[in-house]
Short mmCIF file of C-alpha atoms in Angstrom, two decimals:
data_model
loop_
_atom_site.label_atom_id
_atom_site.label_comp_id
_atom_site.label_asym_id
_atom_site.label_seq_id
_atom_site.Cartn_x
_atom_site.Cartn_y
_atom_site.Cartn_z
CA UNK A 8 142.92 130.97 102.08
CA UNK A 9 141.86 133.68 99.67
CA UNK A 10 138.93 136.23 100.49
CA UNK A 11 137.01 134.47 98.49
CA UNK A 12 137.46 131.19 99.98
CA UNK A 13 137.55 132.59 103.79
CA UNK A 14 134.36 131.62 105.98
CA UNK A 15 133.30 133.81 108.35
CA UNK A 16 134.60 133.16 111.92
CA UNK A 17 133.08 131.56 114.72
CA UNK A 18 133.42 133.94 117.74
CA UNK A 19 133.44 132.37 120.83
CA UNK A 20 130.44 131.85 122.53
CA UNK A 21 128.84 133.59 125.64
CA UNK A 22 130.16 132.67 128.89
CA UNK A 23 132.83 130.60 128.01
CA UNK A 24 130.79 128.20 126.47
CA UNK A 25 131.75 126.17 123.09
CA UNK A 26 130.60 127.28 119.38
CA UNK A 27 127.97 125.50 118.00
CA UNK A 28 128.17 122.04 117.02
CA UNK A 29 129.61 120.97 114.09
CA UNK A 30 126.11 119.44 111.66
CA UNK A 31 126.27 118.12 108.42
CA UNK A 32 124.13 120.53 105.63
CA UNK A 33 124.17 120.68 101.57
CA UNK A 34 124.56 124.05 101.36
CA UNK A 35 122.47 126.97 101.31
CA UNK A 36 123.86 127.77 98.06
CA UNK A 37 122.90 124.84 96.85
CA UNK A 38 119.33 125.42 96.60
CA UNK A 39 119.36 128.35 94.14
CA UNK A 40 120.09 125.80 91.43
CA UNK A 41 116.47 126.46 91.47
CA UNK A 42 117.20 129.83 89.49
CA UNK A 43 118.97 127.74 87.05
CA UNK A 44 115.88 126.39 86.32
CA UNK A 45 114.60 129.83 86.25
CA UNK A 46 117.21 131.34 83.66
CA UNK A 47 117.40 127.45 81.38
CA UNK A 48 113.47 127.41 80.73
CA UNK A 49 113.18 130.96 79.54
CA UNK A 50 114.25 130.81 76.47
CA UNK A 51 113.22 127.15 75.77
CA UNK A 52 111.05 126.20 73.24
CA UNK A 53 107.54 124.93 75.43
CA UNK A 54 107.48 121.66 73.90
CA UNK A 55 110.95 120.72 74.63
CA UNK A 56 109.31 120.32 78.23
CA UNK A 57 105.82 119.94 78.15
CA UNK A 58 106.52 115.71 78.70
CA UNK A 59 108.50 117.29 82.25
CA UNK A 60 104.97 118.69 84.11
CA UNK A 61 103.98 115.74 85.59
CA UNK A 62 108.24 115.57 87.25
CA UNK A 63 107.08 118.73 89.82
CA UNK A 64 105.40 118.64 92.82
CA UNK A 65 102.88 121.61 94.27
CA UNK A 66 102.36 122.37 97.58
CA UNK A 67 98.96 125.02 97.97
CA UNK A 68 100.45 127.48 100.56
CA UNK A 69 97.90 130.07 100.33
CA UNK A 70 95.11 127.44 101.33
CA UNK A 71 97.43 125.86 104.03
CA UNK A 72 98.31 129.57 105.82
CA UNK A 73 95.01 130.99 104.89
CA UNK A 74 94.92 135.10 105.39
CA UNK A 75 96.99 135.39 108.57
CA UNK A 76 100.09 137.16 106.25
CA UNK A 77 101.87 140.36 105.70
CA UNK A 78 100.98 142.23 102.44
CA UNK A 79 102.76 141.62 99.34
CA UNK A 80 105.39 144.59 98.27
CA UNK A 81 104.55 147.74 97.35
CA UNK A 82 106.67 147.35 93.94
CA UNK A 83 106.85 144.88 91.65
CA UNK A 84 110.07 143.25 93.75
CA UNK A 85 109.34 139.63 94.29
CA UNK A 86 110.70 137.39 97.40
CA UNK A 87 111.24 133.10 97.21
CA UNK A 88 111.60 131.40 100.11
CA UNK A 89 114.04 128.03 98.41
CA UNK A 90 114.60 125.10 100.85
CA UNK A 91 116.85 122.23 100.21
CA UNK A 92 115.60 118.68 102.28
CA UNK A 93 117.95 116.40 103.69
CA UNK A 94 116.05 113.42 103.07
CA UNK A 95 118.24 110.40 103.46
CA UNK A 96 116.70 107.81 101.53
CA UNK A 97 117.31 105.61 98.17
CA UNK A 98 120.55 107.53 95.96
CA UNK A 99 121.02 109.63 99.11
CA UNK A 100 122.16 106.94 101.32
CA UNK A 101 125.32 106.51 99.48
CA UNK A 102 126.66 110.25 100.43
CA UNK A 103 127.35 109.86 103.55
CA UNK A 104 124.31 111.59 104.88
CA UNK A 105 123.97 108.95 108.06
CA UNK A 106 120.76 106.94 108.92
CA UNK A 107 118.21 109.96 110.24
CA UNK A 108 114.66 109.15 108.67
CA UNK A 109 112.28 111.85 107.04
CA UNK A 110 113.48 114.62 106.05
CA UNK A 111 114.46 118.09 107.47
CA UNK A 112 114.73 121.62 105.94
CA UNK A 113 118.69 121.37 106.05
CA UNK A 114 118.87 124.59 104.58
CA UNK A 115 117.07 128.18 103.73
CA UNK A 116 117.05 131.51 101.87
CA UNK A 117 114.77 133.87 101.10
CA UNK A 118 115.90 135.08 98.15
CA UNK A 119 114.91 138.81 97.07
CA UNK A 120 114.71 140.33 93.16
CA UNK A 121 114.01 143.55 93.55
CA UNK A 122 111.83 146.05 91.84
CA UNK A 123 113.19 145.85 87.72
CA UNK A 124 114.40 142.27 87.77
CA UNK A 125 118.16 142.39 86.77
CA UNK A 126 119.69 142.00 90.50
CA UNK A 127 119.27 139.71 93.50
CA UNK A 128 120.31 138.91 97.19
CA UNK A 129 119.51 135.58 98.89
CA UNK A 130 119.92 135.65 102.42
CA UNK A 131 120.71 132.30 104.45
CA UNK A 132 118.98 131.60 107.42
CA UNK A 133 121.09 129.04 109.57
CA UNK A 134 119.50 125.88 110.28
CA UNK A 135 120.57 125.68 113.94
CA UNK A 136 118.42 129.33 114.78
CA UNK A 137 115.95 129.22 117.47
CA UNK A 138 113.01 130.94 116.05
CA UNK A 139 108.78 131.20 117.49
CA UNK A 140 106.98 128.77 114.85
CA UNK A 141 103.34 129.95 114.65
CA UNK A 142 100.41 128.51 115.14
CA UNK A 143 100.38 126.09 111.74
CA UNK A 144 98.28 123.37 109.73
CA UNK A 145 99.67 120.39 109.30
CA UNK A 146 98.21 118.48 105.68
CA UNK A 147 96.15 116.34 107.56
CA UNK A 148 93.91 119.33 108.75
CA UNK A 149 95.28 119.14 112.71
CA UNK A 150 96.61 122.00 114.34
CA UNK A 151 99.98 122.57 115.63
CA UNK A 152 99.97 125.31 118.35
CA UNK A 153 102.48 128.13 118.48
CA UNK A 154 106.23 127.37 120.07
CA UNK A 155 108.92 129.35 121.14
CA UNK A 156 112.69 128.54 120.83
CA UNK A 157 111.90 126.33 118.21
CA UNK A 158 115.47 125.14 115.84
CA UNK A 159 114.78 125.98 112.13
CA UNK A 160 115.24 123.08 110.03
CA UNK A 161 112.80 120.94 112.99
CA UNK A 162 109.90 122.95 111.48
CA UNK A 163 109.91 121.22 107.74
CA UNK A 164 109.58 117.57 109.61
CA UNK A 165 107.28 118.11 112.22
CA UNK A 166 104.81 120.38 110.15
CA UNK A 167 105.32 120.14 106.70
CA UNK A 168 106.89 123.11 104.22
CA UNK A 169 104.15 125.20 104.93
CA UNK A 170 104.55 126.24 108.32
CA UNK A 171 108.15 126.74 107.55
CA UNK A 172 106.75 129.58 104.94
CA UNK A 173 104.68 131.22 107.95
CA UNK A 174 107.55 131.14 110.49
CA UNK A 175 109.97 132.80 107.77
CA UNK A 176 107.04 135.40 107.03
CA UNK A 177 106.30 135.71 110.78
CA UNK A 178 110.15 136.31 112.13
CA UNK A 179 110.79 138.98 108.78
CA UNK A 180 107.21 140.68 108.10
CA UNK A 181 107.80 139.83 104.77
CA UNK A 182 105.35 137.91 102.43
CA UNK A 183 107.02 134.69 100.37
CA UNK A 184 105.45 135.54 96.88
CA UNK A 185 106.58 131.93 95.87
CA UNK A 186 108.25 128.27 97.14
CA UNK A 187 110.61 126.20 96.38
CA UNK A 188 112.35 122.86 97.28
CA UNK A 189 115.12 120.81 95.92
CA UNK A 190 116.49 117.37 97.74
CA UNK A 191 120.17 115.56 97.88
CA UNK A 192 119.58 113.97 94.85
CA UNK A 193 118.74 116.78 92.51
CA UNK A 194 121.31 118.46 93.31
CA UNK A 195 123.54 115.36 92.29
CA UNK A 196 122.11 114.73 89.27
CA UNK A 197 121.73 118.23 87.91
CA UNK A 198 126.06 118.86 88.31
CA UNK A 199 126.16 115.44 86.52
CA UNK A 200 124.04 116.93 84.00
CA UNK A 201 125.63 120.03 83.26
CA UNK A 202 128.72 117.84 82.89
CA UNK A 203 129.89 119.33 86.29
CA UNK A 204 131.41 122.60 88.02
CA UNK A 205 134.92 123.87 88.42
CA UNK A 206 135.85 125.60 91.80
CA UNK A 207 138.94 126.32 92.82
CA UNK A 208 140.50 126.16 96.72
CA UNK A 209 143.42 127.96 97.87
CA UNK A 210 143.63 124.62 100.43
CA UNK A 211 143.50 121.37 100.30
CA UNK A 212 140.53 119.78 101.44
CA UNK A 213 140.51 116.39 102.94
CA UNK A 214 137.27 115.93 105.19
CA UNK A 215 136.52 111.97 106.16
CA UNK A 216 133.49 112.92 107.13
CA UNK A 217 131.67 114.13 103.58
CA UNK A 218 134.48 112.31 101.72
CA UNK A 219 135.41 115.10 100.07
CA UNK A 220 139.06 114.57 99.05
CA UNK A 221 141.07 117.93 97.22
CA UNK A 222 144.43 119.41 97.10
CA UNK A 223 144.89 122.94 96.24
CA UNK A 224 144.29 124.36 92.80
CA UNK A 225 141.77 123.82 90.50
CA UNK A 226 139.16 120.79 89.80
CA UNK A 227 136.35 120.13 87.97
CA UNK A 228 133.64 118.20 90.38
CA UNK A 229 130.55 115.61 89.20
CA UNK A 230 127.75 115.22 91.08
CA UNK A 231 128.84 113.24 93.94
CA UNK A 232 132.02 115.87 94.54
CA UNK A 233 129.76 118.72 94.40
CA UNK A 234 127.77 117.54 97.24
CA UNK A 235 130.47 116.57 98.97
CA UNK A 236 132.04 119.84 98.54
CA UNK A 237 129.18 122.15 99.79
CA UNK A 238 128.68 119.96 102.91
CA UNK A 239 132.31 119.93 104.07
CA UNK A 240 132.59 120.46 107.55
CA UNK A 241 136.22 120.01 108.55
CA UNK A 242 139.03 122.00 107.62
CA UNK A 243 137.82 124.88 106.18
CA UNK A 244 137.35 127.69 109.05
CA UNK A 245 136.14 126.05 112.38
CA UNK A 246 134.13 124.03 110.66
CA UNK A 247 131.04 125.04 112.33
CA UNK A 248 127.58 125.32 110.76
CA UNK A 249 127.78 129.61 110.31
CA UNK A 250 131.45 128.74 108.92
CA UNK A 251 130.64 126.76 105.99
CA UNK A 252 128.67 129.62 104.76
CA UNK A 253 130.96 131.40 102.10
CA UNK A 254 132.43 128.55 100.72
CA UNK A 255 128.89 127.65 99.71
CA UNK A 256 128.35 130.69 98.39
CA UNK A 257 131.53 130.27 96.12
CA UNK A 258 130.17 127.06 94.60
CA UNK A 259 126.56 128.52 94.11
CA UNK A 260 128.01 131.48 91.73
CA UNK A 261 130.03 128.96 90.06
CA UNK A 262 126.75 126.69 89.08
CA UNK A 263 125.06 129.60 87.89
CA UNK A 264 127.63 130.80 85.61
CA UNK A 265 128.85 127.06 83.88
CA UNK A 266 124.94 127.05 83.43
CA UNK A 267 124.56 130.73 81.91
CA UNK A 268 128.27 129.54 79.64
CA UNK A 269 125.88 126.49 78.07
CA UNK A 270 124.50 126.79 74.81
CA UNK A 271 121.61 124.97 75.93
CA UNK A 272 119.35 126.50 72.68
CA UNK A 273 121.74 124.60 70.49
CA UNK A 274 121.49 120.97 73.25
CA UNK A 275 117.82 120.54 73.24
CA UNK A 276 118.87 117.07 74.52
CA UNK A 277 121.52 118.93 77.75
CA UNK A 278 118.59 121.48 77.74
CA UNK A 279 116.04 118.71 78.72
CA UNK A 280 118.22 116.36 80.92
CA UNK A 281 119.15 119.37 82.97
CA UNK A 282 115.23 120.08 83.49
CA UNK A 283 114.31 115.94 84.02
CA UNK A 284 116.93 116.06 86.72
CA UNK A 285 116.11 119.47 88.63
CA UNK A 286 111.91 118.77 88.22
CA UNK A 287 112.05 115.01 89.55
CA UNK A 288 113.36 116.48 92.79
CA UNK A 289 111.05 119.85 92.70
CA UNK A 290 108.68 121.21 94.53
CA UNK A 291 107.06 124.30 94.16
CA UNK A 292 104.24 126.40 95.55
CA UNK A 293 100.56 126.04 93.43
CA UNK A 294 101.26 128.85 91.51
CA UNK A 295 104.56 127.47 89.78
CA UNK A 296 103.78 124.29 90.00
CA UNK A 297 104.15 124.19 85.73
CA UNK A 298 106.68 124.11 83.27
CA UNK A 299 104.62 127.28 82.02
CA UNK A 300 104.61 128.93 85.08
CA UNK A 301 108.12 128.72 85.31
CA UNK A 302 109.09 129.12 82.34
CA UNK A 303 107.29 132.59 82.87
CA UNK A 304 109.21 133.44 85.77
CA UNK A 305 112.21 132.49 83.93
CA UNK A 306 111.96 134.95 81.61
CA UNK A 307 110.91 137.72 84.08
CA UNK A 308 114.65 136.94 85.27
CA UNK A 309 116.71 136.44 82.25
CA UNK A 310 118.54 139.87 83.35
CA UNK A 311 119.48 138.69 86.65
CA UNK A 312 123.04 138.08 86.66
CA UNK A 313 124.61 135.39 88.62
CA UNK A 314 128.14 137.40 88.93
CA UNK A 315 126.54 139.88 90.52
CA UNK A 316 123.97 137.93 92.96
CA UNK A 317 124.57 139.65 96.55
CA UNK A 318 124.75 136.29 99.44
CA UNK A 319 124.39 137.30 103.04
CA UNK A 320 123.71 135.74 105.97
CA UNK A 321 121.02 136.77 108.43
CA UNK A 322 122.63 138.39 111.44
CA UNK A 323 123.05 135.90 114.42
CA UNK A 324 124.26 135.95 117.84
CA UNK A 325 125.26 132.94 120.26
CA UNK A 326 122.15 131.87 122.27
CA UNK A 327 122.96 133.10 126.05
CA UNK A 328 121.20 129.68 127.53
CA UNK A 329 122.40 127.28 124.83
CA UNK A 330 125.60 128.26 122.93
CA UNK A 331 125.45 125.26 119.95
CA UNK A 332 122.38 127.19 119.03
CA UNK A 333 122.01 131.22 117.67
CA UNK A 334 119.22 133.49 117.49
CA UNK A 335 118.69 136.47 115.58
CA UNK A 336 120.62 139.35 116.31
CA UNK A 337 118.99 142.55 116.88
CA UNK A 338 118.87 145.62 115.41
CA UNK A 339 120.92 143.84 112.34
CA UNK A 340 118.47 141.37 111.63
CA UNK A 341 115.49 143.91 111.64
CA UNK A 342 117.19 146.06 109.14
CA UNK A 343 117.94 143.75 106.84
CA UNK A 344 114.15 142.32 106.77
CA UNK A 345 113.14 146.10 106.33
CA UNK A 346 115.56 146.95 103.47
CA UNK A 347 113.77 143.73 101.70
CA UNK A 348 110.51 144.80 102.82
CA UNK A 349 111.20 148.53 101.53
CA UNK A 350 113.02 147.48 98.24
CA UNK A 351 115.88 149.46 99.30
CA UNK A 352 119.69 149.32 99.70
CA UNK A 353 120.86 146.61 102.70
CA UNK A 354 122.65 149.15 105.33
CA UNK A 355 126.32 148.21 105.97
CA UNK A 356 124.64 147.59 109.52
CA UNK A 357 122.49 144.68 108.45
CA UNK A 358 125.43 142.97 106.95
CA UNK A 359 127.45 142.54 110.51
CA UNK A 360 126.63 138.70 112.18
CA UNK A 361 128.00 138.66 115.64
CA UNK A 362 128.00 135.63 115.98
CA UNK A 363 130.92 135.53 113.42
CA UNK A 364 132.22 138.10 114.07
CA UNK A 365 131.62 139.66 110.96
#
């Protein structure tokens, strides 16, 4: 495989014990077809998509965490925390996904633009990390008390988006300025909209498992492939959860730009199939919760470029009591947190995961 196409590795874990299991996810990279959104509606005429408002759903996360978070930058810089849920229902159920009811938050990043808006870096946080989930509100009104070694992507079912928001804010000392969430189906139906995405793989790919079925070269995926390609889990690396990483990475940058190639000013019909699909299955905080709103923050972005969108993971290590989970790695992970928090440059530091041995 190509450096491109080459996960990170799976050390082995502590003590002799076994990496961590192999779990199905959509990819982290998945969920910043949300920017696409972002960079499409910009330069939209409003009425092409006043008819979509009614498609997004908002979740109030100031009212649901109340005061108890950090202070918003000192610069203009801006930080999104984008989830992706694995619900398995209705179109889902076709993919493979298995039987598992509700939904979980199958995967994270808090995704930074910096002070002058022509850059970004998303960071993925993996979904099997043991974190401390805070003290939270559920939307009934009840309480959920604090926990410690709590997985990730349990939070999102058992206490609803906005805890997960808190716990990310909590564990980085960073304040989410905004939310977002995106599902299975989506993510489906946006490829298919944007007539699909060409990868290429240096391998071929035959994985029972998603169904994903590719020989080496270059392909042009619909929906359905797409998913199937960013939730591979067998033979590409060890096919481990941390390992599946880059290759969802690849597929992200390769969204971005076949949307960015579109001349969706000239396809006001492309322009608003590609925002019916991608607003059915958003979800947004209050404040974006708006064609308007977004279309806002769209063009506050136009200069963000895609090609040169940074992807890291968040530094991990091998739990020492249970190795098919990880935990933060320290000092890494407080670095990078700070370098967000400060606006700065990541240190080469930040960037090393044990737990991959990167």
């Amino acid at each position: 495989m190509s450096k491109t196409m080459e996960p990170p590795r799976a050390a082995e874990a502590p003590d002799g014990g076994h990496p961590p299991r192999r779990r199905r996810r959509w990819g982290s990279i998945v969920l910043l077809t949300l920017l696409v959104l972002v960079l499409v509606s910009g330069g939209v005429a409003y009425w092409l998509f006043n008819s979509l408002d009614n498609n997004i759903k908002g979740v109030d996360i100031d009212r649901a965490i109340g005061d108890d978070r950090p202070e918003k930058l000192p610069t203009s810089g801006q930080n999104l925390l984008i989830l992706g849920s694995d619900s398995r229902a209705g179109a889902n159920a076709a993919l493979n996904t298995g039987k598992v009811a509700g939904a979980r938050s199958d995967t994270a990043l808090v995704m930074h633009i910096p002070e002058g808006r022509t850059e970004a870096v998303a960071i993925s946080i993996p979904r099997d990390t043991l974190v401390t989930r805070p003290e939270c509100t559920k939307s009934d009104g009840t309480t959920v008390a604090s926990a410690n070694r709590v997985m990730f992507n349990s939070i999102y079912g058992q206490v609803g988006p906005a805890c997960v928001v808190k716990t990310v804010e909590k564990m980085s000392g960073i304040r989410m300025d905004h939310y977002m969430e995106i599902d299975f189906a989506g993510f489906k139906g946006l490829v298919d909209a944007v007539g699909g995405v060409t990868v290429t793989v240096d391998q071929d790919i035959h994985d029972k498992s998603s169904g994903l079925d590719l020989t080496a070269g270059t392909h042009r995926l619909d929906g359905t492939q797409s998913l199937q390609f960013v939730r591979t889990r067998h033979g590409i690396g060890d096919g481990s959860d941390l390992g599946r990483i880059s290759l969802q990475q690849q597929f992200m940058l390769d969204l971005l730009s076949e949307i960015k190639k579109q001349d969706l000013l000239g396809s006001p019909t492309k322009a608003f199939t590609i925002a019916d699909k991608l607003t059915a299955a958003l979800t947004t905080d209050s404040e974006l919760a708006s064609l308007t709103k977004l279309a806002e923050f769209g063009r506050s972005l136009n200069g963000v470029d895609p090609s040169s969108m940074e992807t890291i993971m968040l530094p991990v290590m091998y739990d020492k009591t249970d190795p098919n989970r990880v935990v933060a790695a320290e000092p890494q992970a407080t670095e990078l947190w700070k370098a967000l928090h400060d606006d700065t440059a990541i240190p080469e530091s930040a960037r090393k995961s044990p737990a991959t041995g990167g």
